[in-house]
Amino acid sequence: MKQAVSKIFIFAESNKHRNIMHLDELKCHATDLVRLLPRQMLARLAKSTEVDRYAKELQGERLFNLLLYGLIRCKRLSQRKLEKVFESRAFCTLFDYSLGERVSHSSISERLSKVNVEFFRKAYEVFYDKLHSLYTPREIERKLLVRVDSTLVAETCNKLKKGFTVGKRPVGKDACRQRRQVKYTMGYEGFAAKLAEVLDEPAYLSEDVALPKAIDGMIKKDPEHSNLYVFDRGLSSLRAYDSMTGQHARFVGRIKTNRSMETVRVLEIPEADKCAPEKLVLDEDKVVHLREGGSRKFGTEEYRVITAHFKEPRDTTRPQNKGKAKRVENRICFITNDMELPAKEVAEIYRRRWDIEVFFRFLKQELSFSHFLSVNENGLQVILYMTLITAMLVMIYKRENKLGYSMAVFTLDLEMEDYAMGLASEMAAGNRGTPHGSQKGKHKRLEANGLTP
């Protein structure tokens, strides 16, 4: 299997060709992705986590397949849509379930609120490790750059069990309309999320609290300290910088241009390196001591601050609608604790931080991540892990076939439907004497399609 699927992971460096293809011109097909689904692993995890204890209708593996198929097939996925997906001939045929079974949306809601999250978390980790083992050394080297950021998702009704509010609290008749939000914090390495967390406590509204928590979790899983973490200026706490440096973790970030600092020494920037990406010109590279806000003393740790300006001046007129529009500046200050990286490379690394913003947009626009499929904490975590597993499959399909995000999901949906119809035709033609739900018929169909029963 490893040899058959290894070609899928030879990813193109660029994604400029986004022309629409015919299905027979695709290099990676839905059947390749179906074969990647670890059926035996899911069975082992279901046993070890006891996810099926007291489950009458939706066992762990079936719920896994239902959410995976629903996320690919449906825009704005809901529990009522999952109910219809569960009854569909395509879903039953593709995953080899008996036709005629029913499940209500209320049963799906209850199952999401009580199912063991460990089953889905471990499934994600095993699947991530399985794909990571197929990378080439060069690809693994590119995955060491971890973009860390958060995104907020707000509810559309007052049913979210936990969460925090942003802005002023409404009073009077509008008090009951206060919308709660949940923060998802992730570490993205260019293909998938190394770590993802659901944060619903008000303290995590600050990035100085949310991002260090995620980074600490990734540092513990990286004993060789090979990762390099890149984040926006939302993380500006000197305590967080010192914590990462004390754990021998490298980072690149951005700080405010008026940040108080004490210059220790100035480093030379080669003339050839002064022209940085994104039409920037590097002005200064210096080693400094920083001071935490409210403190009079500078810290003892040394950091590099690289100052740059835009070649073409930008309009810096202060916006009138404060809070809704960010102030534009002509200068940028990068910060890092890596004293060996060239200044130009630091600027290039920070530019690649934007990849996680594109990843968040993909999750929200194409995989129903912009709203809540479940409104309790347990269900939120289940949907998070299932969304990330689905995203990994779509990313494989997208990169191998050189498609855009939207077209990759759309084409994969078409292929999965065609694949299910083909299986149904084969069963009707060659297995009429075998009951649909029998073990003998099930094994025969799985072997015919390259799957291990």
PDB file of C-alpha atoms in Angstrom, residues 60-259:
ATOM      1  CA  GLY A  60     -17.493   5.081  16.742  1.00  0.00           C
ATOM      2  CA  GLU A  61     -16.411   3.944  13.266  1.00  0.00           C
ATOM      3  CA  ARG A  62     -19.813   4.688  11.731  1.00  0.00           C
ATOM      4  CA  LEU A  63     -19.919   8.165  13.314  1.00  0.00           C
ATOM      5  CA  PHE A  64     -16.379   8.748  12.002  1.00  0.00           C
ATOM      6  CA  ASN A  65     -17.406   7.817   8.453  1.00  0.00           C
ATOM      7  CA  LEU A  66     -20.661   9.769   8.669  1.00  0.00           C
ATOM      8  CA  LEU A  67     -18.925  13.001   9.685  1.00  0.00           C
ATOM      9  CA  LEU A  68     -16.147  12.522   7.126  1.00  0.00           C
ATOM     10  CA  TYR A  69     -18.569  11.933   4.260  1.00  0.00           C
ATOM     11  CA  GLY A  70     -20.921  14.698   5.412  1.00  0.00           C
ATOM     12  CA  LEU A  71     -18.152  17.299   5.623  1.00  0.00           C
ATOM     13  CA  ILE A  72     -17.129  16.587   2.029  1.00  0.00           C
ATOM     14  CA  ARG A  73     -20.643  16.338   0.579  1.00  0.00           C
ATOM     15  CA  CYS A  74     -22.538  19.138   2.354  1.00  0.00           C
ATOM     16  CA  LYS A  75     -22.147  22.877   2.514  1.00  0.00           C
ATOM     17  CA  ARG A  76     -23.238  24.306   5.863  1.00  0.00           C
ATOM     18  CA  LEU A  77     -23.464  20.831   7.371  1.00  0.00           C
ATOM     19  CA  SER A  78     -26.093  20.380  10.077  1.00  0.00           C
ATOM     20  CA  GLN A  79     -27.423  17.510  12.170  1.00  0.00           C
ATOM     21  CA  ARG A  80     -30.545  17.273  10.001  1.00  0.00           C
ATOM     22  CA  LYS A  81     -28.352  16.962   6.909  1.00  0.00           C
ATOM     23  CA  LEU A  82     -26.346  14.229   8.639  1.00  0.00           C
ATOM     24  CA  GLU A  83     -29.622  12.407   9.209  1.00  0.00           C
ATOM     25  CA  LYS A  84     -30.273  12.396   5.460  1.00  0.00           C
ATOM     26  CA  VAL A  85     -26.680  11.460   4.653  1.00  0.00           C
ATOM     27  CA  PHE A  86     -26.946   8.466   6.989  1.00  0.00           C
ATOM     28  CA  GLU A  87     -29.958   7.184   5.026  1.00  0.00           C
ATOM     29  CA  SER A  88     -28.475   7.829   1.578  1.00  0.00           C
ATOM     30  CA  ARG A  89     -27.653   4.940  -0.754  1.00  0.00           C
ATOM     31  CA  ALA A  90     -24.270   6.487  -1.632  1.00  0.00           C
ATOM     32  CA  PHE A  91     -23.102   6.557   2.017  1.00  0.00           C
ATOM     33  CA  CYS A  92     -24.298   3.008   2.745  1.00  0.00           C
ATOM     34  CA  THR A  93     -22.702   1.669  -0.442  1.00  0.00           C
ATOM     35  CA  LEU A  94     -19.384   3.478  -0.051  1.00  0.00           C
ATOM     36  CA  PHE A  95     -18.821   2.351   3.544  1.00  0.00           C
ATOM     37  CA  ASP A  96     -20.669  -0.966   3.218  1.00  0.00           C
ATOM     38  CA  TYR A  97     -23.612  -0.453   5.552  1.00  0.00           C
ATOM     39  CA  SER A  98     -27.045  -2.025   5.245  1.00  0.00           C
ATOM     40  CA  LEU A  99     -29.711   0.029   3.513  1.00  0.00           C
ATOM     41  CA  GLY A 100     -32.882   0.967   5.317  1.00  0.00           C
ATOM     42  CA  GLU A 101     -31.359   1.901   8.683  1.00  0.00           C
ATOM     43  CA  ARG A 102     -32.457   5.193  10.225  1.00  0.00           C
ATOM     44  CA  VAL A 103     -31.083   7.636  12.785  1.00  0.00           C
ATOM     45  CA  SER A 104     -32.679  10.881  13.960  1.00  0.00           C
ATOM     46  CA  HIS A 105     -30.892  14.222  14.213  1.00  0.00           C
ATOM     47  CA  SER A 106     -31.602  14.248  17.954  1.00  0.00           C
ATOM     48  CA  SER A 107     -29.774  10.915  18.294  1.00  0.00           C
ATOM     49  CA  ILE A 108     -26.809  12.377  16.414  1.00  0.00           C
ATOM     50  CA  SER A 109     -26.828  15.397  18.739  1.00  0.00           C
ATOM     51  CA  GLU A 110     -26.910  13.219  21.856  1.00  0.00           C
ATOM     52  CA  ARG A 111     -24.162  10.946  20.523  1.00  0.00           C
ATOM     53  CA  LEU A 112     -21.882  13.912  19.782  1.00  0.00           C
ATOM     54  CA  SER A 113     -22.384  15.230  23.310  1.00  0.00           C
ATOM     55  CA  LYS A 114     -21.411  11.944  24.985  1.00  0.00           C
ATOM     56  CA  VAL A 115     -19.075  10.059  22.646  1.00  0.00           C
ATOM     57  CA  ASN A 116     -15.514   9.539  23.878  1.00  0.00           C
ATOM     58  CA  VAL A 117     -13.368  12.303  22.348  1.00  0.00           C
ATOM     59  CA  GLU A 118     -10.216  10.216  22.826  1.00  0.00           C
ATOM     60  CA  PHE A 119     -11.285   7.978  19.939  1.00  0.00           C
ATOM     61  CA  PHE A 120     -11.268  10.915  17.503  1.00  0.00           C
ATOM     62  CA  ARG A 121      -8.162  12.552  18.962  1.00  0.00           C
ATOM     63  CA  LYS A 122      -6.139   9.348  18.686  1.00  0.00           C
ATOM     64  CA  ALA A 123      -7.541   8.692  15.210  1.00  0.00           C
ATOM     65  CA  TYR A 124      -6.299  12.099  14.116  1.00  0.00           C
ATOM     66  CA  GLU A 125      -2.851  11.564  15.658  1.00  0.00           C
ATOM     67  CA  VAL A 126      -2.453   8.101  14.097  1.00  0.00           C
ATOM     68  CA  PHE A 127      -3.612   9.327  10.701  1.00  0.00           C
ATOM     69  CA  TYR A 128      -1.301  12.358  10.884  1.00  0.00           C
ATOM     70  CA  ASP A 129       1.683  10.168  11.829  1.00  0.00           C
ATOM     71  CA  LYS A 130       0.819   7.722   9.035  1.00  0.00           C
ATOM     72  CA  LEU A 131       0.921  10.456   6.404  1.00  0.00           C
ATOM     73  CA  HIS A 132       4.007  12.041   7.942  1.00  0.00           C
ATOM     74  CA  SER A 133       5.920   8.748   7.649  1.00  0.00           C
ATOM     75  CA  LEU A 134       5.519   8.912   3.853  1.00  0.00           C
ATOM     76  CA  TYR A 135       7.210  12.312   3.513  1.00  0.00           C
ATOM     77  CA  THR A 136      10.603  12.599   1.866  1.00  0.00           C
ATOM     78  CA  PRO A 137      13.443  14.161   3.946  1.00  0.00           C
ATOM     79  CA  ARG A 138      13.071  17.400   1.967  1.00  0.00           C
ATOM     80  CA  GLU A 139       9.329  17.544   2.663  1.00  0.00           C
ATOM     81  CA  ILE A 140       9.896  16.842   6.353  1.00  0.00           C
ATOM     82  CA  GLU A 141      12.336  19.749   6.494  1.00  0.00           C
ATOM     83  CA  ARG A 142       9.661  22.084   5.120  1.00  0.00           C
ATOM     84  CA  LYS A 143       7.188  20.883   7.778  1.00  0.00           C
ATOM     85  CA  LEU A 144       9.436  22.140  10.601  1.00  0.00           C
ATOM     86  CA  LEU A 145       8.099  25.680  10.110  1.00  0.00           C
ATOM     87  CA  VAL A 146       4.986  25.812  12.306  1.00  0.00           C
ATOM     88  CA  ARG A 147       2.578  28.722  11.869  1.00  0.00           C
ATOM     89  CA  VAL A 148       0.664  29.346  15.102  1.00  0.00           C
ATOM     90  CA  ASP A 149      -2.542  31.377  15.199  1.00  0.00           C
ATOM     91  CA  SER A 150      -6.162  31.396  16.377  1.00  0.00           C
ATOM     92  CA  THR A 151      -9.544  31.920  14.777  1.00  0.00           C
ATOM     93  CA  LEU A 152     -12.891  32.773  16.361  1.00  0.00           C
ATOM     94  CA  VAL A 153     -16.247  31.211  15.539  1.00  0.00           C
ATOM     95  CA  ALA A 154     -19.438  32.823  16.834  1.00  0.00           C
ATOM     96  CA  GLU A 155     -22.789  31.147  17.430  1.00  0.00           C
ATOM     97  CA  THR A 156     -25.918  32.251  15.619  1.00  0.00           C
ATOM     98  CA  CYS A 157     -28.251  31.458  18.524  1.00  0.00           C
ATOM     99  CA  ASN A 158     -28.044  31.366  22.290  1.00  0.00           C
ATOM    100  CA  LYS A 159     -27.457  27.630  22.620  1.00  0.00           C
ATOM    101  CA  LEU A 160     -23.673  27.438  23.060  1.00  0.00           C
ATOM    102  CA  LYS A 161     -22.977  25.840  26.447  1.00  0.00           C
ATOM    103  CA  LYS A 162     -19.635  27.571  26.998  1.00  0.00           C
ATOM    104  CA  GLY A 163     -17.773  30.445  25.374  1.00  0.00           C
ATOM    105  CA  PHE A 164     -16.867  34.088  25.792  1.00  0.00           C
ATOM    106  CA  THR A 165     -18.193  37.371  24.507  1.00  0.00           C
ATOM    107  CA  VAL A 166     -16.311  40.118  22.676  1.00  0.00           C
ATOM    108  CA  GLY A 167     -17.016  43.842  22.958  1.00  0.00           C
ATOM    109  CA  LYS A 168     -19.616  45.621  25.027  1.00  0.00           C
ATOM    110  CA  ARG A 169     -22.394  43.607  26.587  1.00  0.00           C
ATOM    111  CA  PRO A 170     -25.841  44.639  25.320  1.00  0.00           C
ATOM    112  CA  VAL A 171     -28.335  45.873  27.881  1.00  0.00           C
ATOM    113  CA  GLY A 172     -32.099  45.885  28.125  1.00  0.00           C
ATOM    114  CA  LYS A 173     -34.038  43.882  25.553  1.00  0.00           C
ATOM    115  CA  ASP A 174     -30.881  43.015  23.612  1.00  0.00           C
ATOM    116  CA  ALA A 175     -29.166  41.427  26.611  1.00  0.00           C
ATOM    117  CA  CYS A 176     -30.343  37.943  25.616  1.00  0.00           C
ATOM    118  CA  ARG A 177     -28.894  38.381  22.118  1.00  0.00           C
ATOM    119  CA  GLN A 178     -25.279  38.460  23.285  1.00  0.00           C
ATOM    120  CA  ARG A 179     -23.428  36.050  21.012  1.00  0.00           C
ATOM    121  CA  ARG A 180     -20.868  33.704  22.489  1.00  0.00           C
ATOM    122  CA  GLN A 181     -17.704  32.727  20.679  1.00  0.00           C
ATOM    123  CA  VAL A 182     -15.173  29.918  20.784  1.00  0.00           C
ATOM    124  CA  LYS A 183     -11.504  30.181  19.857  1.00  0.00           C
ATOM    125  CA  TYR A 184      -9.681  27.483  17.900  1.00  0.00           C
ATOM    126  CA  THR A 185      -5.881  27.633  18.246  1.00  0.00           C
ATOM    127  CA  MET A 186      -3.727  25.609  15.841  1.00  0.00           C
ATOM    128  CA  GLY A 187      -0.152  24.958  14.828  1.00  0.00           C
ATOM    129  CA  TYR A 188      -0.114  24.548  11.031  1.00  0.00           C
ATOM    130  CA  GLU A 189       2.948  23.107   9.227  1.00  0.00           C
ATOM    131  CA  GLY A 190       1.901  23.729   5.632  1.00  0.00           C
ATOM    132  CA  PHE A 191      -0.129  20.564   5.139  1.00  0.00           C
ATOM    133  CA  ALA A 192      -1.984  19.774   8.367  1.00  0.00           C
ATOM    134  CA  ALA A 193      -2.296  20.922  11.970  1.00  0.00           C
ATOM    135  CA  LYS A 194       0.344  19.569  14.335  1.00  0.00           C
ATOM    136  CA  LEU A 195      -1.856  20.559  17.257  1.00  0.00           C
ATOM    137  CA  ALA A 196      -5.350  21.999  17.599  1.00  0.00           C
ATOM    138  CA  GLU A 197      -7.294  23.085  20.673  1.00  0.00           C
ATOM    139  CA  VAL A 198     -10.772  24.357  21.519  1.00  0.00           C
ATOM    140  CA  LEU A 199     -10.628  27.285  23.965  1.00  0.00           C
ATOM    141  CA  ASP A 200     -13.807  28.592  25.561  1.00  0.00           C
ATOM    142  CA  GLU A 201     -12.583  30.306  28.745  1.00  0.00           C
ATOM    143  CA  PRO A 202     -12.537  34.156  28.746  1.00  0.00           C
ATOM    144  CA  ALA A 203      -8.850  34.209  29.709  1.00  0.00           C
ATOM    145  CA  TYR A 204      -7.943  32.717  26.322  1.00  0.00           C
ATOM    146  CA  LEU A 205      -9.407  35.678  24.475  1.00  0.00           C
ATOM    147  CA  SER A 206      -5.895  37.173  24.757  1.00  0.00           C
ATOM    148  CA  GLU A 207      -3.387  35.709  22.280  1.00  0.00           C
ATOM    149  CA  ASP A 208      -0.702  36.154  24.953  1.00  0.00           C
ATOM    150  CA  VAL A 209      -2.488  33.356  26.829  1.00  0.00           C
ATOM    151  CA  ALA A 210      -3.881  31.196  24.005  1.00  0.00           C
ATOM    152  CA  LEU A 211      -0.836  30.924  21.721  1.00  0.00           C
ATOM    153  CA  PRO A 212       1.756  30.073  24.445  1.00  0.00           C
ATOM    154  CA  LYS A 213      -0.511  27.248  25.596  1.00  0.00           C
ATOM    155  CA  ALA A 214      -0.532  25.734  22.104  1.00  0.00           C
ATOM    156  CA  ILE A 215       3.207  26.280  21.601  1.00  0.00           C
ATOM    157  CA  ASP A 216       4.037  24.641  24.945  1.00  0.00           C
ATOM    158  CA  GLY A 217       2.038  21.591  23.856  1.00  0.00           C
ATOM    159  CA  MET A 218       4.027  21.334  20.611  1.00  0.00           C
ATOM    160  CA  ILE A 219       7.369  21.863  22.369  1.00  0.00           C
ATOM    161  CA  LYS A 220       6.678  18.825  24.575  1.00  0.00           C
ATOM    162  CA  LYS A 221       6.191  16.723  21.437  1.00  0.00           C
ATOM    163  CA  ASP A 222       9.424  18.007  19.884  1.00  0.00           C
ATOM    164  CA  PRO A 223      12.271  16.827  22.169  1.00  0.00           C
ATOM    165  CA  GLU A 224      14.891  17.609  19.515  1.00  0.00           C
ATOM    166  CA  HIS A 225      13.647  21.225  19.250  1.00  0.00           C
ATOM    167  CA  SER A 226      13.671  21.103  15.468  1.00  0.00           C
ATOM    168  CA  ASN A 227      10.488  23.175  14.966  1.00  0.00           C
ATOM    169  CA  LEU A 228      10.546  26.895  14.316  1.00  0.00           C
ATOM    170  CA  TYR A 229       7.360  28.676  15.436  1.00  0.00           C
ATOM    171  CA  VAL A 230       6.095  31.776  13.651  1.00  0.00           C
ATOM    172  CA  PHE A 231       3.255  33.973  14.919  1.00  0.00           C
ATOM    173  CA  ASP A 232       1.754  37.432  14.538  1.00  0.00           C
ATOM    174  CA  ARG A 233       2.198  40.392  16.868  1.00  0.00           C
ATOM    175  CA  GLY A 234      -0.822  39.264  18.886  1.00  0.00           C
ATOM    176  CA  LEU A 235       1.722  37.325  20.932  1.00  0.00           C
ATOM    177  CA  SER A 236       3.909  40.051  22.434  1.00  0.00           C
ATOM    178  CA  SER A 237       4.398  38.965  26.050  1.00  0.00           C
ATOM    179  CA  LEU A 238       8.024  38.977  27.187  1.00  0.00           C
ATOM    180  CA  ARG A 239       7.153  36.201  29.638  1.00  0.00           C
ATOM    181  CA  ALA A 240       6.067  34.004  26.702  1.00  0.00           C
ATOM    182  CA  TYR A 241       9.250  34.848  24.763  1.00  0.00           C
ATOM    183  CA  ASP A 242      11.397  33.954  27.785  1.00  0.00           C
ATOM    184  CA  SER A 243       9.472  30.706  28.303  1.00  0.00           C
ATOM    185  CA  MET A 244      10.065  29.569  24.709  1.00  0.00           C
ATOM    186  CA  THR A 245      13.737  30.564  24.867  1.00  0.00           C
ATOM    187  CA  GLY A 246      14.153  28.735  28.172  1.00  0.00           C
ATOM    188  CA  GLN A 247      12.774  25.572  26.541  1.00  0.00           C
ATOM    189  CA  HIS A 248      15.225  25.966  23.600  1.00  0.00           C
ATOM    190  CA  ALA A 249      12.399  26.581  21.144  1.00  0.00           C
ATOM    191  CA  ARG A 250      13.086  28.891  18.207  1.00  0.00           C
ATOM    192  CA  PHE A 251      10.547  31.447  17.049  1.00  0.00           C
ATOM    193  CA  VAL A 252       9.969  34.328  14.631  1.00  0.00           C
ATOM    194  CA  GLY A 253       7.332  36.942  15.345  1.00  0.00           C
ATOM    195  CA  ARG A 254       6.471  40.574  15.012  1.00  0.00           C
ATOM    196  CA  ILE A 255       6.334  43.348  17.599  1.00  0.00           C
ATOM    197  CA  LYS A 256       5.014  46.890  17.649  1.00  0.00           C
ATOM    198  CA  THR A 257       7.288  49.551  16.220  1.00  0.00           C
ATOM    199  CA  ASN A 258       7.114  51.580  19.452  1.00  0.00           C
ATOM    200  CA  ARG A 259       8.100  48.648  21.701  1.00  0.00           C
TER     201      ARG A 259
END
